[in-house]
Amino acid sequence: MTSPNPLFPGAHWTSLRLIGDDVMDDQLKHQISMGHYGMSDLGECLEVARQIVVDDEESWMRAWSDMARRIQDRAEAAEKKGRTVSAGDAYLRAATYWRASLLHFSFPDDPRIKDNALTSYQCYDRYLELADYPGEYLKIPYEDSFLPSYLYRSPLAKGRPAPLLIFFQGRDAWPEDTRWVYDGAIRRGYHCLSVQCPGQGLALRVNNLPFRFDWENVVTPIVDVAVTLDGVDTDRIGLMGLSFGGYLAPRAAAFEKRLKVCIANPGVLQWGASIKSNLPEVLGHALEEGPEAFNAAAEMVAAHSPVAKWFMRDSSWKHGVSTPYELFQQFDACDLTDVAGEIECETLVIDGTEERFSAGEARRLYDALTCPKDFLEFDEESTAQLHCQTGAHATAAEFTFDWLDDRL
């Protein structure tokens, strides 16, 4: 059905493009979606978008940073005058925009990477204190470092043991931006532990921890801490991963048996296959010819595709490798084919009819599971059909927590 509004060339709202790059556009809509929780404001986001040049990471960094500084200055001025509500609200949005500046910026030697990340959490911690939101910072021991985390305790638990939902994001987004998860949890009587894992957030940008395929070695230390937390019912611990986390969470669940439920949003069976399906076919052929041929083909593709160039540089940093061939070896190692049958906890696999980044992978994961399982597909009727339900987080929370309420 053709839309009468020329701004929507397709049949659904998802055809609207605010930036002429699919990845940047999705990331912008992610920021706008947070307005539902007071973490962004529409006018501020659109003013930023007006200044972004397609495929220009510097323009992305500069535009979001300028907005973040402007809002932080207002927060600090309001706090000095004792206007704690205005200050808390502004600190929360400033924190969002500082993180947003890093969402599409992949030059790890740039000092703004670390500076903006730390400033974001300085603002976020000021918000938590001024707004009296029930979140507290935790450091989870991990090898010879730690994973920056926030524990959100539900006031509804009232001192009684309550379920705990552990969650993390994927390749790009930050867990604090995924407020629909931790806010939805505490409003329903769950505690929630959001973790910045290797390859993500501060764990990458400050602690220099890259992704790894054997995610059970990340989640087991998290669960080790979770079972010691006051007020946590250790028989009711759930795990949720979003985006690339749709591979990471079930990978961990195959080995970590203290989990009662697992949610993969969206589910991914083979991360390498999903990545290759979005890249030129020439790379798939070159990969079979060995490292030299593949690196040359990747360089050629990057020269003609700014998105591919950004993706390979960004992913190489996050996976801790130096060549495209090594990167795709890492992608291919993220494969649940041989371990999906080891998952024992009840698992929810989520998908969307307009999932562009890992199309078809959720159904493949669901079919490979032998544990108790459910499949939830968001379509145009729900308006939540995009990757990780971008633009429809209220709907995502409604359906996800309705499923959890019957199990956790």
Coordinates of C-alpha atoms in Angstrom, one line a residue:
M1 CA 0.0 0.0 0.0
T2 CA 1.5 3.3 -1.1
S3 CA 1.7 6.1 1.5
P4 CA -0.1 9.4 0.7
N5 CA 2.9 11.1 2.5
P6 CA 5.9 11.5 0.1
L7 CA 8.3 11.3 3.1
F8 CA 7.3 7.6 3.4
P9 CA 8.1 6.0 0.1
G10 CA 7.3 2.5 1.3
A11 CA 4.3 0.7 2.8
H12 CA 5.2 1.3 6.5
W13 CA 6.7 4.0 8.8
T14 CA 10.1 2.2 8.5
S15 CA 10.5 3.6 5.0
L16 CA 11.2 7.0 6.4
R17 CA 14.9 8.0 6.0
L18 CA 16.4 10.8 8.1
I19 CA 20.0 10.1 7.0
G20 CA 20.9 8.6 3.6
D21 CA 22.9 5.7 5.2
D22 CA 21.1 2.7 6.6
V23 CA 23.4 2.3 9.6
M24 CA 23.5 6.0 10.5
D25 CA 19.8 6.2 10.0
D26 CA 19.1 3.3 12.3
Q27 CA 21.5 4.7 14.9
L28 CA 19.8 8.1 14.8
K29 CA 16.3 6.5 15.2
H30 CA 17.8 4.6 18.2
Q31 CA 18.6 8.0 19.8
I32 CA 15.2 9.4 19.0
S33 CA 13.5 6.3 20.5
M34 CA 15.0 7.2 23.9
G35 CA 12.8 10.2 24.0
H36 CA 10.1 7.9 25.4
Y37 CA 12.2 7.7 28.6
G38 CA 13.4 11.3 28.8
M39 CA 16.8 10.3 27.6
S40 CA 16.7 12.4 24.4
D41 CA 14.5 15.1 22.9
L42 CA 13.2 15.1 19.3
G43 CA 14.2 18.6 18.4
E44 CA 17.7 18.1 19.8
C45 CA 18.2 14.9 17.8
L46 CA 16.9 16.4 14.6
E47 CA 19.1 19.4 15.1
V48 CA 22.1 17.0 15.3
A49 CA 20.9 15.1 12.3
R50 CA 20.8 18.3 10.3
Q51 CA 24.6 18.7 10.7
I52 CA 25.6 15.1 9.9
V53 CA 27.2 14.4 6.5
V54 CA 26.5 10.9 5.2
D55 CA 29.4 8.5 5.8
D56 CA 31.4 11.2 7.6
E57 CA 32.3 10.0 11.1
E58 CA 33.8 13.3 12.1
S59 CA 30.6 15.1 11.4
W60 CA 28.8 12.5 13.5
M61 CA 31.2 12.9 16.4
R62 CA 31.2 16.7 16.3
A63 CA 27.4 17.2 16.0
W64 CA 26.6 14.9 19.0
S65 CA 29.4 16.2 21.1
D66 CA 28.4 19.8 20.6
M67 CA 24.8 19.0 21.6
A68 CA 26.0 17.0 24.6
R69 CA 28.2 19.9 25.8
R70 CA 25.4 22.3 25.4
I71 CA 23.0 20.2 27.5
Q72 CA 25.6 19.4 30.1
D73 CA 26.3 23.2 30.5
R74 CA 22.6 23.7 31.2
A75 CA 22.6 20.8 33.7
E76 CA 25.6 22.2 35.6
A77 CA 24.0 25.7 35.7
A78 CA 20.7 24.3 37.0
E79 CA 22.4 22.3 39.6
K80 CA 24.3 25.3 40.9
K81 CA 21.0 27.1 41.4
G82 CA 19.5 24.1 43.3
R83 CA 17.1 23.2 40.4
T84 CA 17.7 19.5 40.8
V85 CA 14.9 18.2 38.6
S86 CA 15.9 20.3 35.7
A87 CA 19.6 19.4 36.3
G88 CA 18.9 15.7 36.5
D89 CA 16.8 15.7 33.4
A90 CA 19.5 17.6 31.5
Y91 CA 22.3 15.4 32.8
L92 CA 20.5 12.3 31.5
R93 CA 20.1 13.7 28.0
A94 CA 23.7 14.9 28.0
A95 CA 24.9 11.4 28.9
T96 CA 22.9 10.0 26.0
Y97 CA 24.4 12.4 23.5
W98 CA 28.0 11.9 24.7
R99 CA 27.5 8.1 24.2
A100 CA 25.8 8.8 20.8
S101 CA 28.9 10.7 19.7
L102 CA 30.8 7.4 19.9
L103 CA 28.2 5.2 18.3
H104 CA 29.5 5.8 14.8
F105 CA 33.1 6.8 15.4
S106 CA 35.9 4.2 15.1
F107 CA 39.2 5.9 15.5
P108 CA 40.5 4.4 18.8
D109 CA 43.6 6.6 19.0
D110 CA 41.4 9.8 19.0
P111 CA 41.4 11.1 22.6
R112 CA 37.7 12.0 22.4
I113 CA 36.9 8.3 22.5
K114 CA 38.0 8.0 26.1
D115 CA 37.1 11.5 27.1
N116 CA 33.5 11.4 25.8
A117 CA 32.9 7.9 27.3
L118 CA 34.0 9.0 30.7
T119 CA 32.1 12.3 30.5
S120 CA 29.0 10.4 29.6
Y121 CA 29.1 8.4 32.8
Q122 CA 30.0 11.4 34.9
C123 CA 26.7 12.9 33.7
Y124 CA 24.8 9.7 34.1
D125 CA 26.0 9.3 37.7
R126 CA 24.9 12.8 38.5
Y127 CA 21.5 12.0 37.0
L128 CA 21.2 8.9 39.2
E129 CA 22.0 10.9 42.3
L130 CA 19.8 13.9 41.6
A131 CA 16.8 11.9 40.3
D132 CA 17.1 9.2 42.9
Y133 CA 16.8 6.5 40.2
P134 CA 17.6 3.1 41.7
G135 CA 20.9 2.4 39.9
E136 CA 24.3 1.8 41.4
Y137 CA 27.6 1.4 39.7
L138 CA 29.4 -2.0 40.0
K139 CA 32.8 -3.3 38.8
I140 CA 32.5 -7.0 37.9
P141 CA 36.0 -8.7 38.1
Y142 CA 37.0 -10.1 34.7
E143 CA 40.4 -11.7 34.2
D144 CA 42.9 -9.0 35.1
S145 CA 40.4 -6.2 34.5
F146 CA 36.7 -5.5 35.2
L147 CA 33.4 -5.0 33.4
P148 CA 31.7 -1.6 34.1
S149 CA 28.1 -2.4 35.2
Y150 CA 25.0 -0.9 36.7
L151 CA 22.7 -2.7 39.1
Y152 CA 19.1 -1.5 39.1
R153 CA 17.2 -2.7 42.2
S154 CA 13.5 -2.8 42.0
P155 CA 11.7 -0.9 44.8
L156 CA 8.8 -3.3 44.4
A157 CA 11.0 -6.1 45.8
K158 CA 10.8 -4.5 49.2
G159 CA 13.5 -6.6 50.7
R160 CA 12.3 -9.9 49.4
P161 CA 14.4 -12.1 47.0
A162 CA 13.5 -11.1 43.5
P163 CA 14.4 -12.3 40.0
L164 CA 17.5 -10.8 38.3
L165 CA 17.7 -10.0 34.6
I166 CA 21.3 -9.7 33.3
F167 CA 21.6 -8.0 29.9
F168 CA 24.1 -6.6 27.5
Q169 CA 24.0 -5.0 24.1
G170 CA 25.8 -6.0 21.0
R171 CA 28.2 -4.4 18.5
D172 CA 27.3 -0.8 18.7
A173 CA 24.7 0.3 21.4
W174 CA 25.3 0.9 25.1
P175 CA 23.3 -0.9 27.8
E176 CA 22.4 2.4 29.6
D177 CA 20.7 3.5 26.4
T178 CA 18.5 0.4 26.4
R179 CA 16.3 1.8 29.2
W180 CA 13.3 -0.1 28.1
V181 CA 15.0 -3.2 29.5
Y182 CA 16.1 -2.1 33.0
D183 CA 13.2 0.3 33.5
G184 CA 10.8 -2.4 32.4
A185 CA 12.4 -4.8 34.8
I186 CA 12.3 -2.7 37.9
R187 CA 8.7 -1.6 37.3
R188 CA 7.7 -5.3 37.3
G189 CA 9.6 -6.3 40.4
Y190 CA 12.8 -7.6 38.9
H191 CA 16.3 -6.4 39.6
C192 CA 18.4 -5.8 36.5
L193 CA 22.1 -5.9 35.9
S194 CA 23.3 -4.1 32.8
V195 CA 26.9 -5.0 31.8
Q196 CA 29.4 -3.3 29.5
C197 CA 31.2 -6.4 28.2
P198 CA 34.4 -6.9 26.2
G199 CA 34.0 -5.0 22.9
Q200 CA 31.4 -2.7 24.3
G201 CA 31.1 0.6 26.1
L202 CA 33.7 1.5 28.6
A203 CA 35.1 -2.0 28.7
L204 CA 36.4 -1.4 25.1
R205 CA 37.0 2.4 25.2
V206 CA 38.7 2.6 28.6
N207 CA 39.7 -0.9 29.6
N208 CA 40.7 -1.9 26.1
L209 CA 38.9 -5.3 26.2
P210 CA 37.9 -6.7 22.7
F211 CA 35.1 -9.1 21.8
R212 CA 35.6 -12.8 22.1
F213 CA 33.6 -15.7 20.6
D214 CA 33.6 -17.9 23.7
W215 CA 31.1 -15.7 25.6
E216 CA 30.7 -18.1 28.4
N217 CA 34.0 -16.8 29.7
V218 CA 32.3 -13.4 30.0
V219 CA 29.0 -14.4 31.4
T220 CA 30.2 -16.9 34.1
P221 CA 32.1 -14.2 36.0
I222 CA 29.0 -12.0 35.8
V223 CA 26.8 -14.8 37.2
D224 CA 29.4 -15.4 39.9
V225 CA 28.8 -11.9 41.1
A226 CA 25.1 -12.0 40.5
V227 CA 24.5 -14.9 42.9
T228 CA 26.2 -13.0 45.7
L229 CA 24.0 -9.9 45.5
D230 CA 21.6 -9.2 48.3
G231 CA 18.0 -9.7 47.4
V232 CA 18.6 -11.8 44.3
D233 CA 16.7 -15.1 44.0
T234 CA 19.5 -17.2 42.6
D235 CA 17.0 -19.7 41.1
R236 CA 15.5 -17.0 38.9
I237 CA 18.3 -15.4 36.9
G238 CA 17.7 -14.5 33.3
L239 CA 20.0 -13.5 30.5
M240 CA 19.2 -11.2 27.5
G241 CA 21.4 -10.1 24.6
L242 CA 20.5 -7.6 22.0
S243 CA 21.8 -7.2 18.4
F244 CA 25.1 -9.1 18.3
G245 CA 24.1 -10.1 21.8
G246 CA 21.6 -12.4 20.1
Y247 CA 24.5 -14.7 19.4
L248 CA 26.4 -13.9 22.6
A249 CA 23.7 -14.7 25.1
P250 CA 22.8 -18.2 23.7
R251 CA 26.4 -19.0 23.4
A252 CA 26.9 -18.3 27.1
A253 CA 23.7 -20.2 28.0
A254 CA 25.0 -23.3 26.3
F255 CA 27.7 -23.5 29.1
E256 CA 26.4 -21.5 32.0
K257 CA 23.7 -23.7 33.7
R258 CA 22.6 -21.3 36.5
L259 CA 20.4 -19.4 34.1
K260 CA 16.6 -20.0 34.2
V261 CA 15.8 -18.3 30.9
C262 CA 17.6 -16.8 27.9
I263 CA 16.5 -14.2 25.4
A264 CA 18.2 -13.6 22.0
N265 CA 17.0 -10.4 20.4
P266 CA 17.3 -11.0 17.5
G267 CA 18.5 -14.6 17.5
V268 CA 21.7 -15.4 15.5
L269 CA 22.9 -18.9 14.7
Q270 CA 26.0 -17.9 12.6
W271 CA 27.3 -14.4 12.9
G272 CA 29.8 -14.8 10.1
A273 CA 27.0 -15.9 7.7
S274 CA 24.8 -13.0 8.6
I275 CA 27.7 -10.5 8.1
K276 CA 28.6 -11.9 4.7
S277 CA 25.0 -11.7 3.5
N278 CA 25.3 -7.9 3.8
L279 CA 28.6 -7.5 2.0
P280 CA 29.5 -7.8 -1.7
E281 CA 29.7 -11.4 -3.0
V282 CA 33.3 -10.9 -4.1
L283 CA 34.4 -11.1 -0.5
G284 CA 32.9 -14.5 0.0
H285 CA 34.8 -15.9 -3.0
A286 CA 38.0 -14.3 -1.9
L287 CA 37.8 -15.7 1.6
E288 CA 38.1 -19.2 0.1
E289 CA 41.4 -18.1 -1.6
G290 CA 43.2 -17.3 1.6
P291 CA 44.4 -14.2 3.6
E292 CA 46.3 -12.4 0.8
A293 CA 43.5 -12.5 -1.7
F294 CA 40.8 -11.7 0.9
N295 CA 42.7 -8.7 2.3
A296 CA 43.1 -7.3 -1.2
A297 CA 39.4 -7.8 -2.0
A298 CA 38.4 -6.2 1.3
E299 CA 40.6 -3.2 0.5
M300 CA 39.0 -2.9 -3.0
V301 CA 35.5 -3.1 -1.5
A302 CA 36.4 -0.5 1.2
A303 CA 37.7 1.9 -1.5
H304 CA 34.2 1.9 -3.2
S305 CA 32.0 1.6 -0.2
P306 CA 32.3 4.0 2.8
V307 CA 29.9 1.8 4.8
A308 CA 32.1 -1.3 4.3
K309 CA 35.2 0.7 5.0
W310 CA 33.7 2.0 8.3
F311 CA 32.4 -1.4 9.2
M312 CA 35.7 -3.3 8.7
R313 CA 37.7 -0.6 10.6
D314 CA 35.2 -0.4 13.4
S315 CA 34.8 -4.2 13.8
S316 CA 38.6 -4.8 13.6
W317 CA 39.0 -2.4 16.6
K318 CA 36.2 -4.1 18.5
H319 CA 37.4 -7.6 17.9
G320 CA 41.1 -6.7 18.5
V321 CA 42.5 -7.8 15.1
S322 CA 44.5 -6.0 12.4
T323 CA 43.5 -7.4 9.1
P324 CA 40.1 -8.1 7.3
Y325 CA 41.0 -11.8 7.1
E326 CA 41.5 -12.1 10.8
L327 CA 38.3 -10.2 11.4
F328 CA 36.3 -12.6 9.3
Q329 CA 37.9 -15.5 11.1
Q330 CA 36.5 -14.0 14.3
F331 CA 33.1 -13.6 12.7
D332 CA 33.1 -17.3 11.6
A333 CA 34.1 -18.4 15.1
C334 CA 30.8 -16.9 16.3
D335 CA 28.8 -20.0 15.3
L336 CA 26.3 -21.8 17.5
T337 CA 25.7 -24.8 15.2
D338 CA 27.6 -27.2 17.4
V339 CA 26.5 -25.9 20.8
A340 CA 22.9 -24.8 20.4
G341 CA 21.7 -28.2 21.5
E342 CA 23.6 -27.8 24.8
I343 CA 21.3 -24.9 25.9
E344 CA 18.9 -26.2 28.6
C345 CA 17.2 -23.1 29.9
E346 CA 13.9 -22.0 28.3
T347 CA 14.8 -19.6 25.5
L348 CA 12.9 -16.8 23.7
V349 CA 14.2 -16.1 20.1
I350 CA 13.1 -12.7 18.8
D351 CA 12.9 -11.6 15.2
G352 CA 11.4 -8.8 13.0
T353 CA 10.0 -8.9 9.6
E354 CA 12.2 -6.0 8.6
E355 CA 15.4 -7.3 10.2
R356 CA 18.1 -6.1 7.9
F357 CA 21.3 -7.0 9.7
S358 CA 20.8 -10.7 10.4
A359 CA 17.9 -11.7 8.3
G360 CA 16.8 -15.3 8.6
E361 CA 19.3 -16.1 11.5
A362 CA 16.7 -16.0 14.2
R363 CA 14.6 -18.8 12.7
R364 CA 17.8 -20.8 12.1
L365 CA 18.7 -20.5 15.8
Y366 CA 15.2 -21.4 16.9
D367 CA 15.2 -24.5 14.7
A368 CA 18.6 -25.6 16.2
L369 CA 17.4 -25.4 19.8
T370 CA 16.3 -28.5 21.6
C371 CA 15.4 -26.8 24.9
P372 CA 12.0 -25.4 25.8
K373 CA 11.7 -22.5 23.4
D374 CA 9.4 -19.8 21.9
F375 CA 9.7 -17.6 18.8
L376 CA 8.5 -14.0 18.8
E377 CA 8.3 -12.2 15.5
F378 CA 7.4 -8.5 15.4
D379 CA 5.7 -7.4 12.2
E380 CA 4.2 -4.2 10.8
E381 CA 1.0 -4.6 13.0
S382 CA 3.2 -4.0 16.1
T383 CA 5.3 -1.2 14.4
A384 CA 8.3 -3.0 16.0
Q385 CA 9.6 -4.8 13.0
L386 CA 13.0 -3.2 12.8
H387 CA 16.3 -4.5 14.3
C388 CA 16.0 -4.7 18.1
Q389 CA 12.6 -3.0 17.8
T390 CA 14.0 0.4 17.1
G391 CA 11.3 3.0 17.3
A392 CA 9.0 0.7 19.3
H393 CA 10.6 0.2 22.6
A394 CA 7.4 0.4 24.6
T395 CA 6.1 -2.5 22.5
A396 CA 9.3 -4.4 22.9
A397 CA 9.0 -4.1 26.7
E398 CA 5.4 -5.1 26.7
F399 CA 5.9 -8.4 24.8
T400 CA 9.2 -9.3 26.2
F401 CA 8.3 -8.8 29.8
D402 CA 4.9 -10.5 29.4
W403 CA 6.9 -13.6 28.3
L404 CA 9.3 -13.2 31.2
D405 CA 6.5 -12.7 33.8
D406 CA 5.3 -16.3 33.1
R407 CA 8.8 -17.8 33.5
L408 CA 11.0 -15.7 35.7

